[in-house]
C-alpha positions as MATLAB code, in Angstrom:
seq = 'MPRLPEGVRLLFGGRHRPTTGWLVGSRGIEVRVVPLGPLDKGDAQCWLEHLQFTDAQASVLARRLHGHPMAIRMAAATLPARPEFHLPEASLQRVMDELSDLYLADIPDALQRRLLEGACVVRRITEPLLQAMFPETSPADAYARLRRLDVVEALPDGLGLHEMVREALGRSLLARDPQRHGSYRRRAWQALAAQTTGSGRSELWRYTADLLYLVENPVVREAFFPSDRSELVVEPAQPSDADSLREILERHEGPEGRRILWRWWQAMPESFCVVRDAVGQCQGLCCRFDPRQAPAGCLAEDPVSLAWSEALKASPVPEGQRVLFIRRWLGRDDGERPGEVQAACWLALKRDYMEMRPALRRVYLVLADLSPYAAVAETLGFQPLPQCGVSLDGREYTTAVLDFGPRSVDGWLAWLAAMELGVTGESPWLDRQAHELIRQDRRIALTPLEFGVLAYLVDREGEAVTRERLLSDVWGSRYTGFSNKVDAVVVGLRRKLGEDASCIETVAGVGYRYRRGDHPGDG';
ca = [
      82.746  111.724   96.771;
      81.137  113.164   93.616;
      77.743  114.814   93.923;
      74.991  112.343   93.029;
      71.963  113.119   90.881;
      68.692  113.804   92.681;
      67.039  110.606   93.881;
      70.171  108.452   93.660;
      71.337  106.666   96.800;
      74.733  105.098   97.389;
      74.985  102.000   99.582;
      78.182  101.030  101.430;
      78.590   97.786  103.340;
      81.220   96.915  105.920;
      82.000   95.394  109.294;
      82.564   98.723  111.042;
      80.314  101.715  111.476;
      81.099  104.911  109.519;
      83.643  107.288  110.969;
      82.254  110.300  112.747;
      83.124  112.543  109.817;
      80.262  110.956  107.878;
      77.822  111.488  110.710;
      78.707  114.878  112.198;
      80.902  116.451  109.526;
      79.813  119.376  107.348;
      79.594  117.360  104.144;
      76.014  118.247  103.282;
      75.263  114.541  102.914;
      72.468  112.710  104.676;
      73.880  109.439  106.035;
      71.722  106.689  107.454;
      73.312  103.767  109.295;
      71.391  100.511  108.896;
      72.691   97.733  111.161;
      72.342   94.295  109.589;
      71.151   91.372  111.671;
      69.255   88.085  111.422;
      65.750   87.856  110.033;
      62.959   88.030  112.566;
      60.941   84.858  113.108;
      58.072   85.945  110.870;
      60.278   86.782  107.876;
      62.341   83.611  108.342;
      59.179   81.488  108.465;
      57.810   83.159  105.342;
      61.008   82.437  103.421;
      61.069   78.804  104.599;
      57.496   78.321  103.418;
      58.513   79.812  100.062;
      61.262   77.160   99.973;
      58.565   74.448  100.146;
      58.673   73.617  103.858;
      55.267   73.019  105.479;
      53.849   75.595  107.883;
      54.712   73.382  110.845;
      58.266   72.702  109.613;
      58.843   76.384  108.808;
      57.670   77.425  112.267;
      60.124   75.086  114.005;
      63.045   75.804  111.664;
      62.586   79.576  111.824;
      63.431   79.371  115.501;
      66.223   76.814  115.263;
      68.008   78.479  112.339;
      68.306   81.772  114.279;
      67.064   83.757  111.277;
      70.462   83.416  109.566;
      70.065   83.537  105.751;
      72.863   81.064  105.030;
      71.537   78.632  107.627;
      68.133   78.825  105.916;
      69.703   78.171  102.512;
      71.686   75.217  103.869;
      68.577   73.778  105.503;
      66.704   74.041  102.198;
      69.550   72.217  100.427;
      69.919   69.353  102.916;
      66.780   68.719  104.989;
      64.050   67.921  102.398;
      65.855   64.649  101.537;
      65.976   63.751  105.261;
      62.417   63.947  106.617;
      63.419   61.964  109.720;
      66.322   64.256  110.601;
      65.697   66.566  113.553;
      67.830   69.695  113.661;
      68.875   70.356  117.270;
      67.791   73.477  119.091;
      71.289   74.771  119.678;
      73.666   77.662  119.023;
      74.038   78.954  115.475;
      77.568   77.519  115.338;
      76.331   74.037  116.261;
      73.491   74.289  113.741;
      75.883   75.341  110.955;
      78.231   72.483  111.867;
      75.358   69.992  111.464;
      74.110   71.473  108.189;
      77.578   71.799  106.668;
      78.351   68.139  107.394;
      75.070   67.159  105.711;
      75.884   69.373  102.719;
      79.319   67.798  102.359;
      77.895   64.270  102.584;
      75.398   65.070   99.794;
      78.138   65.877   97.243;
      78.428   62.717   95.080;
      81.806   63.653   93.560;
      84.562   62.484   95.954;
      87.109   64.893   94.460;
      84.679   67.778   94.797;
      84.224   66.912   98.480;
      87.991   66.914   99.038;
      88.362   70.214   97.210;
      85.655   71.810   99.348;
      87.364   70.582  102.519;
      90.664   72.060  101.348;
      88.974   75.329  100.435;
      87.812   75.764  104.033;
      91.360   76.512  105.281;
      91.988   79.501  102.957;
      90.421   82.943  102.635;
      89.922   82.798   98.889;
      90.357   80.065   96.302;
      92.675   80.502   93.323;
      94.204   78.106   90.817;
      97.771   78.501   92.194;
      96.512   77.645   95.693;
      94.608   74.630   94.407;
      97.718   73.487   92.539;
      99.757   73.680   95.754;
      97.132   71.955   97.910;
      96.133   69.292   95.354;
      99.235   68.766   93.186;
      97.817   65.608   91.606;
      94.761   67.498   90.226;
      94.475   69.919   87.335;
      94.046   73.356   88.980;
      91.691   74.515   86.215;
      89.502   71.430   86.687;
      89.568   71.823   90.483;
      88.571   75.479   90.171;
      85.684   74.617   87.827;
      84.395   71.882   90.155;
      84.342   74.226   93.136;
      82.675   76.991   91.170;
      79.689   74.726   90.487;
      78.859   74.501   94.215;
      76.095   76.834   95.409;
      77.974   77.741   98.618;
      80.852   79.094   96.529;
      80.738   82.573   95.048;
      82.754   83.851   92.084;
      84.704   86.966   93.160;
      86.893   89.346   91.122;
      90.050   87.786   92.635;
      89.058   84.128   92.962;
      86.326   82.048   94.534;
      84.874   82.692   97.968;
      83.349   80.144  100.322;
      80.694   81.606  102.604;
      82.279   82.467  105.945;
      79.847   80.456  108.087;
      80.202   77.354  105.884;
      83.972   77.736  105.688;
      84.344   77.913  109.455;
      81.969   74.987  110.043;
      83.755   72.751  107.525;
      87.104   73.793  108.957;
      86.079   72.783  112.472;
      84.761   69.463  111.191;
      87.920   68.667  109.214;
      90.169   69.619  112.126;
      88.223   67.295  114.445;
      88.116   64.374  111.987;
      91.544   64.592  110.393;
      93.875   67.148  112.009;
      96.827   65.882  109.965;
      95.087   66.580  106.646;
      93.862   69.937  107.956;
      97.449   70.883  108.832;
      98.781   69.599  105.520;
      96.361   71.809  103.554;
      97.389   74.850  105.610;
     101.128   74.179  105.177;
     100.788   73.747  101.412;
      98.738   76.930  101.216;
     101.407   78.758  103.230;
     104.154   77.627  100.864;
     102.251   78.948   97.857;
     101.175   82.213   99.497;
     104.593   82.979  100.967;
     106.157   82.651   97.524;
     103.388   84.729   95.902;
     103.677   87.441   98.552;
     107.435   87.621   98.110;
     107.236   87.966   94.342;
     104.083   90.086   93.987;
     103.848   93.747   93.111;
     102.487   96.333   95.521;
      99.008   96.273   93.984;
      98.659   92.566   94.817;
     100.180   92.701   98.306;
      96.897   93.488  100.050;
      95.248   90.325   98.777;
      98.156   88.022   99.512;
      98.677   89.542  102.959;
      95.021   88.972  103.852;
      95.380   85.397  102.585;
      98.444   84.821  104.776;
      96.768   86.356  107.807;
      93.828   84.016  107.426;
      96.160   81.035  107.871;
      97.264   82.323  111.282;
      95.042   80.851  114.013;
      97.090   82.051  116.986;
      94.496   83.988  119.025;
      96.993   86.723  119.944;
      97.798   87.446  116.304;
      94.211   87.138  115.094;
      92.948   89.468  117.803;
      95.606   92.031  116.844;
      94.392   92.122  113.232;
      90.781   90.953  113.528;
      89.342   92.068  116.900;
      86.541   89.801  118.047;
      84.470   92.654  119.468;
      82.692   95.242  117.355;
      83.994   98.374  119.023;
      82.091  101.641  118.653;
      85.428  103.475  118.654;
      87.016  104.757  115.469;
      90.510  106.156  114.891;
      90.865  109.283  112.769;
      93.511  111.937  112.070;
      93.518  114.563  114.804;
      92.037  117.964  113.946;
      92.982  121.396  115.372;
      89.666  121.340  117.251;
      90.923  118.295  119.202;
      93.636  120.308  120.961;
      91.700  120.791  124.215;
      90.835  117.093  124.430;
      94.441  116.097  123.777;
      95.684  118.487  126.450;
      93.162  117.088  128.947;
      94.265  113.489  128.302;
      97.947  114.428  128.630;
      97.290  116.236  131.909;
      95.495  113.183  133.288;
      98.221  110.670  132.561;
     101.576  112.384  131.952;
     103.897  114.279  134.264;
     105.015  117.840  133.489;
     108.003  116.811  131.349;
     106.072  114.121  129.489;
     103.249  116.577  128.763;
     105.648  119.224  127.537;
     107.394  116.849  125.138;
     104.207  115.390  123.653;
     102.665  118.861  123.342;
     105.781  119.937  121.479;
     105.199  117.071  119.040;
     101.584  118.185  118.614;
     102.651  121.746  117.803;
     105.461  120.747  115.456;
     103.934  117.682  113.780;
     100.125  117.543  114.279;
      99.820  115.036  111.414;
     101.580  112.479  113.618;
      98.570  112.400  115.972;
      95.390  110.416  115.555;
      92.438  110.441  117.938;
      90.062  107.723  119.077;
      86.421  108.826  118.942;
      83.332  107.256  120.467;
      79.929  106.894  118.818;
      79.044  110.568  119.362;
      82.386  111.901  118.157;
      83.980  112.616  121.541;
      87.759  112.141  121.795;
      88.508  109.175  124.068;
      92.197  108.680  123.314;
      95.235  109.607  121.263;
      98.150  108.018  119.470;
     101.324  109.727  118.276;
     103.417  107.933  115.633;
     105.713  109.103  112.832;
     108.539  108.274  110.474;
     111.676  109.829  112.053;
     112.946  110.874  108.629;
     109.970  113.218  108.349;
     110.246  114.582  111.897;
     111.837  117.946  112.781;
     115.403  117.370  113.932;
     114.913  119.716  116.889;
     111.970  117.684  118.223;
     113.893  114.428  117.857;
     116.786  115.883  119.847;
     114.636  117.461  122.572;
     112.676  114.286  123.286;
     114.753  111.804  125.362;
     112.758  108.866  123.970;
     113.105  109.704  120.289;
     116.737  110.705  120.897;
     117.466  107.261  122.370;
     115.758  105.623  119.412;
     117.726  107.754  116.959;
     120.968  106.723  118.657;
     119.907  103.068  118.459;
     119.224  103.526  114.754;
     122.690  104.996  114.223;
     124.220  101.989  115.946;
     122.020   99.565  113.974;
     120.809  101.329  110.835;
     118.205   99.951  108.482;
     119.252   99.410  104.841;
     118.834  102.315  102.461;
     115.298  102.619  101.155;
     113.714  100.982  104.183;
     111.672  102.902  106.733;
     111.130  103.075  110.475;
     108.019  103.911  112.501;
     108.270  105.545  115.934;
     105.158  104.836  118.030;
     105.789  107.576  120.529;
     102.725  107.247  122.778;
      99.144  106.060  123.027;
      96.830  107.113  125.839;
      93.169  106.544  126.649;
      91.152  109.165  128.494;
      90.340  106.722  131.307;
      92.955  103.940  131.066;
      96.080  105.830  130.020;
      98.494  103.385  128.384;
      96.867  100.311  129.982;
      95.046   97.693  127.890;
      91.485   98.626  127.065;
      89.147   99.559  124.237;
      91.113  102.665  123.298;
      94.417  100.783  123.205;
      92.839   98.031  121.075;
      91.551  100.624  118.598;
      95.018  102.225  118.439;
      96.711   98.885  117.811;
      94.335   98.076  114.988;
      95.001  101.477  113.417;
      98.744  100.920  113.759;
      98.431   97.616  111.890;
      96.882   99.591  109.056;
      99.899  101.905  109.178;
     102.132   98.846  108.851;
     100.253   97.795  105.734;
     100.382  101.263  104.206;
     104.147  101.565  104.739;
     105.116   98.160  103.360;
     107.126   96.916  101.580;
     109.507   99.622  102.839;
     108.701   99.360  106.578;
     111.552   97.582  108.328;
     111.359   98.431  112.026;
     108.937   99.708  114.693;
     109.860  101.265  118.048;
     107.381  101.793  120.890;
     107.655  102.932  124.516;
     105.672  102.119  127.655;
     105.997  102.912  131.324;
     104.782   99.397  132.136;
     105.456   96.759  129.489;
     104.265   93.822  131.594;
     100.552   93.851  130.559;
     101.664   93.551  126.936;
     104.634   91.223  127.407;
     102.972   88.008  126.190;
     101.409   89.678  123.140;
     104.608   91.571  122.284;
     106.728   88.423  122.507;
     104.322   86.486  120.275;
     104.417   89.245  117.666;
     108.229   89.374  117.741;
     108.886   92.548  119.759;
     112.154   92.621  121.713;
     112.983   94.955  124.648;
     115.827   97.442  124.144;
     117.366   98.049  127.590;
     119.837  100.585  126.183;
     116.898  102.848  125.254;
     115.534  103.085  128.788;
     114.502  106.648  129.681;
     113.383  108.325  132.908;
     110.723  111.069  132.732;
     108.969  112.651  135.705;
     110.344  109.949  137.961;
     108.953  107.107  135.811;
     111.074  104.584  133.949;
     110.057  104.000  130.346;
     110.877  100.793  128.455;
     111.395  100.545  124.714;
     110.470   97.526  122.604;
     111.404   97.081  118.946;
     110.027   94.898  116.172;
     112.286   94.312  113.183;
     110.251   92.906  110.317;
     113.329   91.800  108.389;
     114.266   92.564  104.774;
     110.882   91.384  103.439;
     109.026   93.898  105.604;
     105.554   93.200  106.977;
     104.868   90.357  104.559;
     107.978   88.473  105.610;
     106.963   88.973  109.248;
     103.470   87.623  108.599;
     104.911   84.648  106.719;
     107.161   84.017  109.726;
     104.205   84.177  112.167;
     102.276   81.666  110.078;
     105.348   79.460  109.633;
     105.974   79.325  113.385;
     102.408   78.171  113.936;
     102.399   75.653  111.090;
     105.786   74.160  111.919;
     107.340   75.022  108.556;
     110.194   77.144  109.890;
     112.706   75.571  107.546;
     110.870   76.702  104.438;
     112.298   79.512  102.333;
     109.576   81.347  100.413;
     112.214   83.409   98.617;
     113.620   80.268   96.938;
     111.455   78.931   94.098;
     112.605   75.325   93.951;
     110.646   74.530   90.817;
     111.920   77.484   88.783;
     115.427   77.500   90.398;
     115.056   81.219   91.089;
     115.564   83.649   93.950;
     112.558   85.877   94.629;
     113.754   89.346   95.595;
     110.836   91.679   96.377;
     109.323   92.348   92.930;
     111.839   90.473   90.744;
     113.203   86.996   90.166;
     116.874   86.116   89.822;
     117.843   82.962   87.957;
     120.264   80.543   89.616;
     122.657   78.282   87.797;
     122.149   74.553   88.473;
     125.161   74.531   90.814;
     124.085   77.715   92.626;
     120.638   76.269   93.207;
     122.091   72.917   94.279;
     124.437   74.471   96.845;
     121.819   76.845   98.256;
     119.088   74.194   98.532;
     121.553   71.758  100.123;
     122.576   74.300  102.782;
     119.005   75.512  103.427;
     117.845   71.943  103.993;
     120.584   71.587  106.644;
     120.039   74.888  108.400;
     122.572   75.543  111.170;
     124.796   72.608  110.157;
     128.390   73.198  109.059;
     128.737   71.437  105.692;
     132.197   70.579  104.368;
     133.306   71.446  100.867;
     133.897   67.722  100.301;
     130.239   66.935  101.053;
     129.082   69.656   98.690;
     131.389   68.355   95.956;
     130.129   64.830   96.504;
     126.402   65.499   96.882;
     125.939   68.511   94.590;
     128.668   67.985   91.996;
     128.675   64.189   92.255;
     132.463   64.337   92.571;
     134.602   62.112   94.812;
     137.554   64.507   94.685;
     138.844   65.105   98.220;
     141.703   67.507   97.602;
     141.514   71.281   97.611;
     139.076   72.765   95.118;
     137.795   76.309   94.736;
     134.713   75.174   92.792;
     132.511   75.474   95.857;
     133.977   78.837   96.873;
     133.386   80.274   93.409;
     129.732   79.211   93.447;
     129.227   80.660   96.946;
     130.691   84.000   95.815;
     128.120   84.128   93.013;
     125.330   83.147   95.377;
     126.189   85.834   97.868;
     126.237   88.438   95.136;
     122.723   87.436   94.055;
     121.471   87.319   97.658;
     122.441   90.961   98.135;
     121.750   92.251  101.648;
     120.881   88.690  102.735;
     124.297   87.334  101.720;
     125.261   86.861  105.365;
     122.831   83.929  105.624;
     125.598   81.803  104.070;
     128.311   81.760  106.721;
     131.882   80.659  106.173;
     132.993   78.083  108.750;
     136.777   78.340  108.980;
     138.533   75.112  108.142;
     135.280   73.323  107.343;
     133.060   74.872  104.668;
     129.743   76.704  104.835;
     126.613   76.963  106.932;
     123.181   78.409  106.224;
     121.661   80.376  109.078;
     118.544   82.456  108.752;
     118.691   86.060  109.963;
     117.791   87.116  113.493;
     114.707   88.976  112.328;
     111.289   87.390  111.903;
     110.975   88.389  108.295;
     114.353   87.102  107.221;
     114.432   84.311  104.710;
];
């Protein structure tokens, strides 16, 4: 950070406290941490009086609105026109539900109300999303209508609906009309999956966050957005952490396990990160690395990484794609078991996933006891690898692997959302309007017949389709004799599909079948 002129202060805002380097490091910078919370009753009452509520009304509302600034703003927008309405003394969530419903009812423009309801299912509002969710409406007009609402904020990358209002409206819509709520989410997924597939690296962060927001599965959301505000932070390990690392290894690993992990620390210290508490003490460790960057001797000496390397030889990833070995995580008190330290490590590993995309293809991890994580691992797409089982110090270690598929982390996230939304047959890499294949950062045009054959097979996933049916339904031909027209088109399609060409299978004596890959991220 550049040195600031005398008297200048820099303000950062975020959901997590600063890392310990800001607080105890030798940066020569004075850092003050100011936790943000609700207004106290006196300040809330003063603001309500400024908003033209009477002293008596302000006194009651200051308590019932929990001092939340957005709740106060919503009350000021909805309650003056309803002098007989009594806001319940309830939780903040219940209060926001009531106020948001009143706000929605006060919007005279029916289209504007529908647009606001649709906006509550997405993280940010853009014209392409509005076009997908409301195809009968001009996206520019829809965007302008939403922007006029005082609960919507103009952001550098779209429009943002305040989080509390968005969640309240989402709950209300889901309760009133679950079918419409699901339809908005599915249409948003279709647009975002296509945008994620075709976007450049600089845009991936935004589209990935948008896709993640669509996922409501609690296992997935907790993995990326922990509900608790942990005081633990994960940072790169420093040489001064050596004693703490050794102590944790001695607590939880046998002699051979300690020796191997200490060898990794000596040979590749950058592969270690530590979990620190609020005062900077090391409470856990995580060792992870790209095997291509690891010393060959360490890979060979470690039975776990050796087994993984052999598995990679038997099932290599395509050239240009990367692998992450998550060799071990351990908490000072809980070892590898679920706990605060493990949760902090998992969140940090998700950040590693994001940093390594779109090249990251596969992740390997090892545990002595996989059972506490089995449900979570299965939901996220991890599969056990029995052939990589290893015995160390009399303990059996189990390997699990997650293959993201050819579209890396973004394809995996699209798959997670698709499973939840029931849109598993969709193919975000096929732009049906433009008749193009979307291949990472480029688009490949399809001829009318190539598009017709591919769309026909995709829509009948898993079904063996005869050449005669393709000739009849795609070509419009009633010819029933032998023809190589279909074969010639399939050859061209496979060439354009590249490494995904195997998704079009030849069915001997019949014709062709489309079958998506075995990996979550496959199209």
